[in-house]
PDB file of C-alpha atoms in Angstrom:
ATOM      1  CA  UNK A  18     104.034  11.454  43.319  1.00 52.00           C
ATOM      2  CA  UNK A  19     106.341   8.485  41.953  1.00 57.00           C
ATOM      3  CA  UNK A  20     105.673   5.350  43.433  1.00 58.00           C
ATOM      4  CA  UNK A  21     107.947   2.642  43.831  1.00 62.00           C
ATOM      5  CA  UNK A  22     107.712  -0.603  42.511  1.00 58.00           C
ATOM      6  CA  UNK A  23     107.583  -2.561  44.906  1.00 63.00           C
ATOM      7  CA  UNK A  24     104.635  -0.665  46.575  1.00 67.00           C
ATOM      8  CA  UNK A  25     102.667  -1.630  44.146  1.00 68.00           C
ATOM      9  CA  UNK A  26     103.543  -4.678  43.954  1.00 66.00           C
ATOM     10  CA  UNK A  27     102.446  -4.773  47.668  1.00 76.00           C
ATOM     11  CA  UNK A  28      99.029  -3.453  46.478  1.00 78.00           C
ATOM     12  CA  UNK A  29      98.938  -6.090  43.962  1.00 83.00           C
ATOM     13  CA  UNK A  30      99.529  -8.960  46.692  1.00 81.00           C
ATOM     14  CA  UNK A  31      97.018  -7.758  48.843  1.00 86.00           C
ATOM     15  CA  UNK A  32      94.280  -7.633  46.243  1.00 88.00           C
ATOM     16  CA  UNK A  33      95.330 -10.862  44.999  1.00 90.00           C
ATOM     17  CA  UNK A  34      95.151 -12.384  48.484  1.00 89.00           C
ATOM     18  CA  UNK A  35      91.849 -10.820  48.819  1.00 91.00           C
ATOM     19  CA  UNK A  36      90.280 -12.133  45.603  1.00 91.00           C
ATOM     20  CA  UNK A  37      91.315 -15.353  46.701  1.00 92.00           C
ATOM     21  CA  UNK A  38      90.330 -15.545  50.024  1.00 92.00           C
ATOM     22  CA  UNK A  39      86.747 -14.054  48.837  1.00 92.00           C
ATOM     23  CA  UNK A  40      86.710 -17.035  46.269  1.00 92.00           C
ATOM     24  CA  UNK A  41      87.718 -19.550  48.768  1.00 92.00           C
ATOM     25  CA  UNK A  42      84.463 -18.263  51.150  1.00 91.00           C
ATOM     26  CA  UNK A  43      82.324 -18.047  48.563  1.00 91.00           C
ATOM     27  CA  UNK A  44      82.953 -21.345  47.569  1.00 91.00           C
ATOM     28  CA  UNK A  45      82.783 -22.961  51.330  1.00 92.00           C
ATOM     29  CA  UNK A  46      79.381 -21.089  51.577  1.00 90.00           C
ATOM     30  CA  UNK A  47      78.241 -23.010  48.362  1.00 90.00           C
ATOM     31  CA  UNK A  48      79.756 -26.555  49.294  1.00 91.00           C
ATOM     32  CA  UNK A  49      77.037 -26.038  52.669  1.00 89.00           C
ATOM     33  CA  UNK A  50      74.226 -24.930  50.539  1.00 89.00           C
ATOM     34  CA  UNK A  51      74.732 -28.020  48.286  1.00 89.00           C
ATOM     35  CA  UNK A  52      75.655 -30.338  51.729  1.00 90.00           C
ATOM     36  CA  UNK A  53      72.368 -28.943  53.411  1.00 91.00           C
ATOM     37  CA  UNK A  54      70.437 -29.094  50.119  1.00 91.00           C
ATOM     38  CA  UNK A  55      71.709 -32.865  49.612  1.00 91.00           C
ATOM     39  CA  UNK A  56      70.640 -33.545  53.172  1.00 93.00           C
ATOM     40  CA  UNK A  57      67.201 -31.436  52.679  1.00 94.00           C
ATOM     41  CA  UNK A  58      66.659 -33.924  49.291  1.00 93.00           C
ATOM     42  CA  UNK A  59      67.611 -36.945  51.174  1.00 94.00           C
ATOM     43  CA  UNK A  60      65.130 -36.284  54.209  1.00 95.00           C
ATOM     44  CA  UNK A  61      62.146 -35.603  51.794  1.00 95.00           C
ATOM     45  CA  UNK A  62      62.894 -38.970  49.710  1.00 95.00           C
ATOM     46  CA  UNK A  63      63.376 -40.803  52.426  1.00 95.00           C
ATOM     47  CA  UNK A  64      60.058 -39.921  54.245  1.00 95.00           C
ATOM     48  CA  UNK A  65      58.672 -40.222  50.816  1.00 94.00           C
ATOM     49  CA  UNK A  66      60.000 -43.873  50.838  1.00 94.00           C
ATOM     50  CA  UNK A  67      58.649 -44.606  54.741  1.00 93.00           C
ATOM     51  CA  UNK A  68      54.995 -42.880  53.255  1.00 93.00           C
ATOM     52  CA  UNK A  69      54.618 -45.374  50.491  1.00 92.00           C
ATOM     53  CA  UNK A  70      56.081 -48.427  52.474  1.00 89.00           C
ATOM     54  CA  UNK A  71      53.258 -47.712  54.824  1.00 90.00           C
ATOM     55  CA  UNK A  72      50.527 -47.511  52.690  1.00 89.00           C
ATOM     56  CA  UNK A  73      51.878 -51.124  51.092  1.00 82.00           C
ATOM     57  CA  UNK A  74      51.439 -52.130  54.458  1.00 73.00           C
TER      58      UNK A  74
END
């Protein structure tokens, strides 16, 4: 079984395309943890803030 060159080139592509793809998901599921996690941090400082701002009160 010879294959041609150009086959596996076409192999190549597709796993390349694939690897990519995979690292472009992976990293747009990471940027949302960190966005979520940012948000999560923001919301617990900022009632935080509001808890001690009361108590000066």
């Amino acid at each position: 079984m010879v294959m041609k060159p150009d086959s596996k080139f076409h192999i190549k592509g597709q796993l390349f395309y694939f690897a990519v793809f995979s690292l472009l998901g992976l990293l747009t599921v990471l940027e949302n943890y960190f966005i979520y996690g940012g948000l999560f941090l923001l919301a617990i400082i900022f009632l935080n803030w509001i808890k001690s701002f009361l108590q000066l009160c």
